[in-house]
Short mmCIF file of C-alpha atoms and ligand atoms in Angstrom, two decimals:
data_model
loop_
_atom_site.label_atom_id
_atom_site.label_comp_id
_atom_site.label_asym_id
_atom_site.label_seq_id
_atom_site.Cartn_x
_atom_site.Cartn_y
_atom_site.Cartn_z
CA UNK D 1 -11.81 23.37 -3.71
CA UNK D 2 -8.85 23.41 -1.33
CA UNK D 3 -6.55 20.45 -1.09
CA UNK D 4 -3.93 20.45 1.66
CA UNK D 5 -1.18 17.91 1.91
CA UNK D 6 0.57 19.16 5.03
CA UNK D 7 0.09 17.31 8.29
CA UNK D 8 -2.03 19.44 10.61
CA UNK D 9 -0.11 20.45 13.72
CA UNK D 10 -2.16 19.56 16.83
CA UNK D 11 -2.85 22.53 19.04
CA UNK D 12 -1.57 21.97 22.61
CA UNK D 13 -4.93 23.08 23.97
CA UNK D 14 -7.15 20.97 21.69
CA UNK D 15 -8.73 17.84 23.24
CA UNK D 16 -7.19 14.51 22.20
CA UNK D 17 -8.91 13.11 19.11
CA UNK D 18 -8.18 10.49 16.50
CA UNK D 19 -6.30 12.25 13.73
CA UNK D 20 -8.11 12.46 10.42
CA UNK D 21 -6.30 11.36 7.25
CA UNK D 22 -8.97 13.03 5.15
CA UNK D 23 -11.47 15.65 6.14
CA UNK D 24 -14.08 17.05 3.80
CA UNK D 25 -16.95 19.44 4.11
CA UNK D 26 -19.83 20.48 1.89
CA UNK D 27 -18.54 18.15 -0.81
CA UNK D 28 -20.63 18.03 -4.00
CA UNK D 29 -19.60 15.96 -7.02
CA UNK D 30 -21.02 13.96 -9.90
CA UNK D 31 -20.92 13.57 -13.66
CA UNK D 32 -21.92 15.90 -16.49
CA UNK D 33 -25.62 16.64 -15.98
CA UNK D 34 -25.83 14.25 -13.02
CA UNK D 35 -25.09 15.57 -9.55
CA UNK D 36 -24.45 12.65 -7.18
CA UNK D 37 -22.81 13.68 -3.89
CA UNK D 38 -24.70 16.39 -2.05
CA UNK D 39 -23.03 18.42 0.69
CA UNK D 40 -21.08 15.61 2.31
CA UNK D 41 -19.05 16.49 5.40
CA UNK D 42 -17.07 13.74 7.12
CA UNK D 43 -13.69 12.53 8.31
CA UNK D 44 -11.66 9.46 7.44
CA UNK D 45 -9.56 8.48 10.49
CA UNK D 46 -5.85 7.95 10.00
CA UNK D 47 -4.38 4.46 10.39
CA UNK D 48 -7.77 2.80 10.49
CA UNK D 49 -10.12 0.97 8.16
CA UNK D 50 -13.17 2.92 7.01
CA UNK D 51 -16.04 1.41 5.03
CA UNK D 52 -18.41 3.25 2.69
CA UNK D 53 -21.81 1.56 2.87
CA UNK D 54 -25.07 2.30 1.07
CA UNK D 55 -27.49 1.00 -1.55
CA UNK D 56 -26.64 0.73 -5.26
CA UNK D 57 -26.25 4.18 -6.73
CA UNK D 58 -25.90 5.92 -3.34
CA UNK D 59 -22.55 7.42 -4.38
CA UNK D 60 -19.89 5.16 -2.80
CA UNK D 61 -17.77 4.81 -5.95
CA UNK D 62 -18.20 8.49 -6.73
CA UNK D 63 -16.95 9.41 -3.26
CA UNK D 64 -13.97 7.06 -3.65
CA UNK D 65 -13.24 8.71 -7.00
CA UNK D 66 -13.25 12.12 -5.34
CA UNK D 67 -10.98 10.93 -2.52
CA UNK D 68 -8.67 9.37 -5.15
CA UNK D 69 -8.55 12.66 -7.06
CA UNK D 70 -9.99 11.20 -10.28
CA UNK D 71 -13.34 12.99 -9.91
CA UNK D 72 -13.21 16.70 -9.18
CA UNK D 73 -15.78 18.05 -6.74
CA UNK D 74 -18.04 20.78 -8.01
CA UNK D 75 -17.87 22.44 -4.59
CA UNK D 76 -16.68 21.85 -1.05
CA UNK D 77 -13.38 21.48 0.78
CA UNK D 78 -11.16 18.41 0.92
CA UNK D 79 -8.13 18.31 3.21
CA UNK D 80 -5.71 15.45 3.01
CA UNK D 81 -2.64 14.67 5.11
CA UNK D 82 0.25 12.60 3.81
CA UNK D 83 2.57 13.50 0.99
CA UNK D 84 1.98 10.70 -1.51
CA UNK D 85 -0.98 10.45 -3.89
CA UNK D 86 -3.63 7.93 -2.81
CA UNK D 87 -3.61 4.44 -4.32
CA UNK D 88 -6.96 3.56 -5.90
CA UNK D 89 -8.06 -0.03 -6.56
CA UNK D 90 -11.11 0.10 -8.86
CA UNK D 91 -13.96 -2.41 -8.98
CA UNK D 92 -12.82 -5.65 -10.58
CA UNK D 93 -15.55 -5.36 -13.21
CA UNK D 94 -14.27 -1.91 -14.22
CA UNK D 95 -11.03 -3.43 -15.48
CA UNK D 96 -11.37 -5.02 -18.92
CA UNK D 97 -11.04 -8.81 -19.08
CA UNK D 98 -9.51 -8.54 -22.52
CA UNK D 99 -6.61 -6.24 -21.64
CA UNK D 100 -3.49 -8.00 -22.97
CA UNK D 101 -1.59 -7.64 -19.69
CA UNK D 102 0.16 -10.12 -17.48
CA UNK D 103 -0.22 -9.98 -13.72
CA UNK D 104 3.31 -8.61 -13.40
CA UNK D 105 2.64 -5.86 -15.97
CA UNK D 106 -0.56 -4.99 -14.12
CA UNK D 107 1.32 -4.60 -10.85
CA UNK D 108 4.14 -2.68 -12.56
CA UNK D 109 1.57 -0.08 -13.61
CA UNK D 110 1.44 0.80 -9.92
CA UNK D 111 4.93 2.30 -10.35
CA UNK D 112 3.93 4.55 -13.24
CA UNK D 113 2.95 7.53 -11.14
CA UNK D 114 6.45 7.52 -9.63
CA UNK D 115 8.42 6.48 -12.69
CA UNK D 116 6.41 7.83 -15.63
CA UNK D 117 4.65 5.62 -18.15
CA UNK D 118 7.51 4.97 -20.55
CA UNK D 119 10.56 5.05 -18.26
CA UNK D 120 12.35 1.80 -17.45
CA UNK D 121 11.65 0.47 -14.00
CA UNK D 122 14.57 0.67 -11.62
CA UNK D 123 15.85 -2.17 -9.46
CA UNK D 124 13.93 -0.65 -6.57
CA UNK D 125 10.71 -0.58 -8.63
CA UNK D 126 11.16 -4.29 -9.44
CA UNK D 127 11.75 -5.04 -5.75
CA UNK D 128 8.56 -3.14 -4.85
CA UNK D 129 6.57 -5.07 -7.48
CA UNK D 130 7.97 -8.40 -6.24
CA UNK D 131 7.11 -7.48 -2.65
CA UNK D 132 3.51 -6.64 -3.68
CA UNK D 133 3.19 -9.93 -5.62
CA UNK D 134 4.52 -11.84 -2.59
CA UNK D 135 2.25 -10.02 -0.16
CA UNK D 136 -0.79 -11.02 -2.23
CA UNK D 137 0.66 -14.51 -2.74
CA UNK D 138 0.46 -14.26 -6.53
CA UNK D 139 4.15 -14.44 -7.54
CA UNK D 140 3.40 -17.79 -9.22
CA UNK D 141 0.75 -16.06 -11.37
CA UNK D 142 3.08 -13.24 -12.47
CA UNK D 143 3.33 -14.33 -16.12
CA UNK D 144 -0.35 -15.23 -16.53
CA UNK D 145 -2.70 -12.98 -18.51
CA UNK D 146 -5.07 -10.97 -16.33
CA UNK D 147 -8.04 -12.12 -18.41
CA UNK D 148 -7.28 -15.80 -17.67
CA UNK D 149 -7.55 -15.44 -13.92
CA UNK D 150 -10.37 -16.23 -11.55
CA UNK D 151 -12.19 -13.29 -9.99
CA UNK D 152 -10.33 -13.67 -6.68
CA UNK D 153 -6.94 -13.92 -8.38
CA UNK D 154 -7.64 -10.85 -10.51
CA UNK D 155 -8.75 -8.95 -7.42
CA UNK D 156 -5.46 -9.81 -5.72
CA UNK D 157 -3.54 -8.56 -8.79
CA UNK D 158 -5.40 -5.23 -8.62
CA UNK D 159 -4.72 -4.88 -4.90
CA UNK D 160 -1.04 -5.68 -5.54
CA UNK D 161 -1.03 -2.84 -8.08
CA UNK D 162 -2.40 -0.58 -5.34
CA UNK D 163 0.31 -1.71 -2.89
CA UNK D 164 3.03 -1.13 -5.49
CA UNK D 165 2.14 2.57 -5.33
CA UNK D 166 3.48 2.64 -1.76
CA UNK D 167 0.87 5.17 -0.69
CA UNK D 168 -0.20 5.72 2.90
CA UNK D 169 -3.83 5.88 1.71
CA UNK D 170 -5.39 2.86 -0.03
CA UNK D 171 -8.87 3.26 -1.54
CA UNK D 172 -10.66 0.12 -2.71
CA UNK D 173 -13.96 -0.24 -4.54
CA UNK D 174 -15.74 -3.43 -3.43
CA UNK D 175 -12.58 -5.54 -3.11
CA UNK D 176 -14.40 -8.60 -1.77
CA UNK D 177 -17.57 -8.63 -3.89
CA UNK D 178 -18.18 -12.01 -5.47
CA UNK D 179 -15.31 -13.74 -3.67
CA UNK D 180 -15.60 -16.97 -1.68
CA UNK D 181 -15.32 -16.77 2.13
CA UNK D 182 -11.66 -17.79 2.16
CA UNK D 183 -10.63 -15.17 -0.41
CA UNK D 184 -12.70 -12.57 1.43
CA UNK D 185 -11.02 -13.38 4.71
CA UNK D 186 -7.57 -13.31 3.12
CA UNK D 187 -8.20 -9.78 1.82
CA UNK D 188 -9.68 -8.70 5.17
CA UNK D 189 -6.59 -9.94 7.00
CA UNK D 190 -4.31 -8.17 4.53
CA UNK D 191 -6.15 -4.85 4.91
CA UNK D 192 -5.90 -5.07 8.71
CA UNK D 193 -2.17 -5.82 8.45
CA UNK D 194 -1.70 -2.81 6.13
CA UNK D 195 -3.17 -0.52 8.78
CA UNK D 196 -0.60 -1.88 11.27
CA UNK D 197 2.07 -1.06 8.65
CA UNK D 198 1.00 2.60 8.50
CA UNK D 199 -1.66 2.66 5.77
CA UNK D 200 -5.11 4.24 6.03
CA UNK D 201 -7.63 1.97 4.27
CA UNK D 202 -11.00 3.03 2.83
CA UNK D 203 -13.22 0.53 1.05
CA UNK D 204 -16.69 0.66 -0.49
CA UNK D 205 -18.57 -2.52 0.32
CA UNK D 206 -21.97 -4.19 0.18
CA UNK D 207 -20.81 -6.82 2.64
CA UNK D 208 -22.21 -5.91 6.04
CA UNK D 209 -20.12 -8.60 7.71
CA UNK D 210 -16.96 -6.93 6.36
CA UNK D 211 -18.36 -3.50 7.23
CA UNK D 212 -18.94 -4.46 10.87
CA UNK D 213 -15.25 -5.31 11.32
CA UNK D 214 -14.11 -1.82 10.22
CA UNK D 215 -12.99 0.92 12.61
CA UNK D 216 -15.28 3.52 11.05
CA UNK D 217 -18.19 3.72 8.65
CA UNK D 218 -19.77 6.30 6.39
CA UNK D 219 -23.36 5.40 5.50
CA UNK D 220 -24.64 6.94 2.27
CA UNK D 221 -28.11 7.31 0.90
CA UNK D 222 -28.92 8.99 -2.39
CA UNK D 223 -25.67 10.96 -2.39
CA UNK D 224 -26.08 12.22 1.17
CA UNK D 225 -24.40 11.15 4.37
CA UNK D 226 -26.87 9.19 6.51
CA UNK D 227 -24.43 8.48 9.34
CA UNK D 228 -20.77 8.33 10.32
CA UNK D 229 -19.00 6.67 13.23
CA UNK D 230 -18.22 3.21 14.51
CA UNK D 231 -20.10 0.50 12.57
CA UNK D 232 -21.73 -0.79 15.77
CA UNK D 233 -23.35 2.60 16.22
CA UNK D 234 -24.13 3.32 12.54
CA UNK D 235 -25.15 -0.03 11.05
CA UNK D 236 -28.15 -0.60 13.29
CA UNK D 237 -31.17 -2.53 12.07
CA UNK D 238 -33.30 0.60 12.03
CA UNK D 239 -30.70 2.71 10.19
CA UNK D 240 -30.24 0.00 7.56
CA UNK D 241 -34.00 -0.35 7.08
CA UNK D 242 -34.31 3.43 6.71
CA UNK D 243 -31.44 3.71 4.23
CA UNK D 244 -32.54 0.75 2.12
CA UNK D 245 -36.20 1.73 1.90
CA UNK D 246 -37.20 2.83 -1.62
CA UNK D 247 -36.84 6.57 -2.26
N1 ATP Z 301 -19.58 7.62 -15.34
C1 ATP Z 301 -20.80 7.98 -14.96
N2 ATP Z 301 -21.52 8.85 -15.69
C2 ATP Z 301 -22.77 9.24 -15.30
N3 ATP Z 301 -23.38 8.81 -14.18
C3 ATP Z 301 -22.70 7.93 -13.42
C4 ATP Z 301 -21.39 7.47 -13.76
N4 ATP Z 301 -20.98 6.61 -12.80
C5 ATP Z 301 -21.99 6.54 -11.91
N5 ATP Z 301 -23.02 7.32 -12.28
C6 ATP Z 301 -24.27 7.51 -11.54
O1 ATP Z 301 -23.95 8.09 -10.30
C7 ATP Z 301 -24.79 7.58 -9.27
C8 ATP Z 301 -23.92 7.04 -8.14
O2 ATP Z 301 -23.15 5.96 -8.64
P1 ATP Z 301 -22.01 5.26 -7.80
O3 ATP Z 301 -21.36 4.29 -8.71
O4 ATP Z 301 -21.18 6.28 -7.14
O5 ATP Z 301 -22.86 4.50 -6.68
P2 ATP Z 301 -22.46 3.27 -5.76
O6 ATP Z 301 -23.02 3.56 -4.42
O7 ATP Z 301 -21.00 3.02 -5.85
O8 ATP Z 301 -23.26 2.10 -6.46
P3 ATP Z 301 -23.00 0.50 -6.52
O9 ATP Z 301 -23.24 -0.01 -5.14
O10 ATP Z 301 -24.04 0.03 -7.49
O11 ATP Z 301 -21.58 0.29 -7.00
C9 ATP Z 301 -25.67 6.52 -9.92
O12 ATP Z 301 -26.93 7.11 -10.18
C10 ATP Z 301 -24.96 6.21 -11.22
O13 ATP Z 301 -25.88 5.86 -12.22
#
């Protein structure tokens, strides 16, 4: 697998196109004894929101894991622009309720990749953590235990941890699942604002309403790409019926 971090230089003769933040081809990945992603080739546009849509088990989380660098592809090429590692916000359910961590400690973990696990946080790290808490409007929850929070509050703490990484690529696994409409809208508004601030956002979602507001969509079925492009063009009634029909 090749991973490139340099910004591609546009050729003066190439036609204008939306720059890709990530580009991958022939990507295969999975778990020991369980291949999941099969020959996926697609692009994630820079400074845009992209949704990964597909039935349970279609490979959305696995693809996010590959883009985050936590799952290594078994074959294929992955090219990434930007010089900071991606920030990955896992599914809320994947984070233990019983972890003895406060909200502030959870968000501080977002500085570990920069600072190292056991090094003291600098004044700048603390300022970054405070800014992330403020952005998610959870500064008043900073000393509460993660396990005592509501689902929406915990989700905001995990997103704040992602923001504290100060990456230009934010990957989120179902950030709005199980949230009430107000919490969902709050997160949607935040993600749109992040794009305006220079962040490329990719989220896996089951929420077709959220998906239709994205700039781009990758539709997955059984580990294969069933479509990519603007949600209006990809999430048609017939495509959804085809993708959701039993295998
Ligand atoms: N850690 C793991 N070890 C083995 N198999 C796994 C593991 N995680 C996921 N799988 C399997 O990989 C396949 C794809 O799972 P994945 O979580 O990527 O799908 P998904 O589209 O995100 O699903 P969902 O919508 O249910 O979250 C499934 O068959 C799943 O059982």
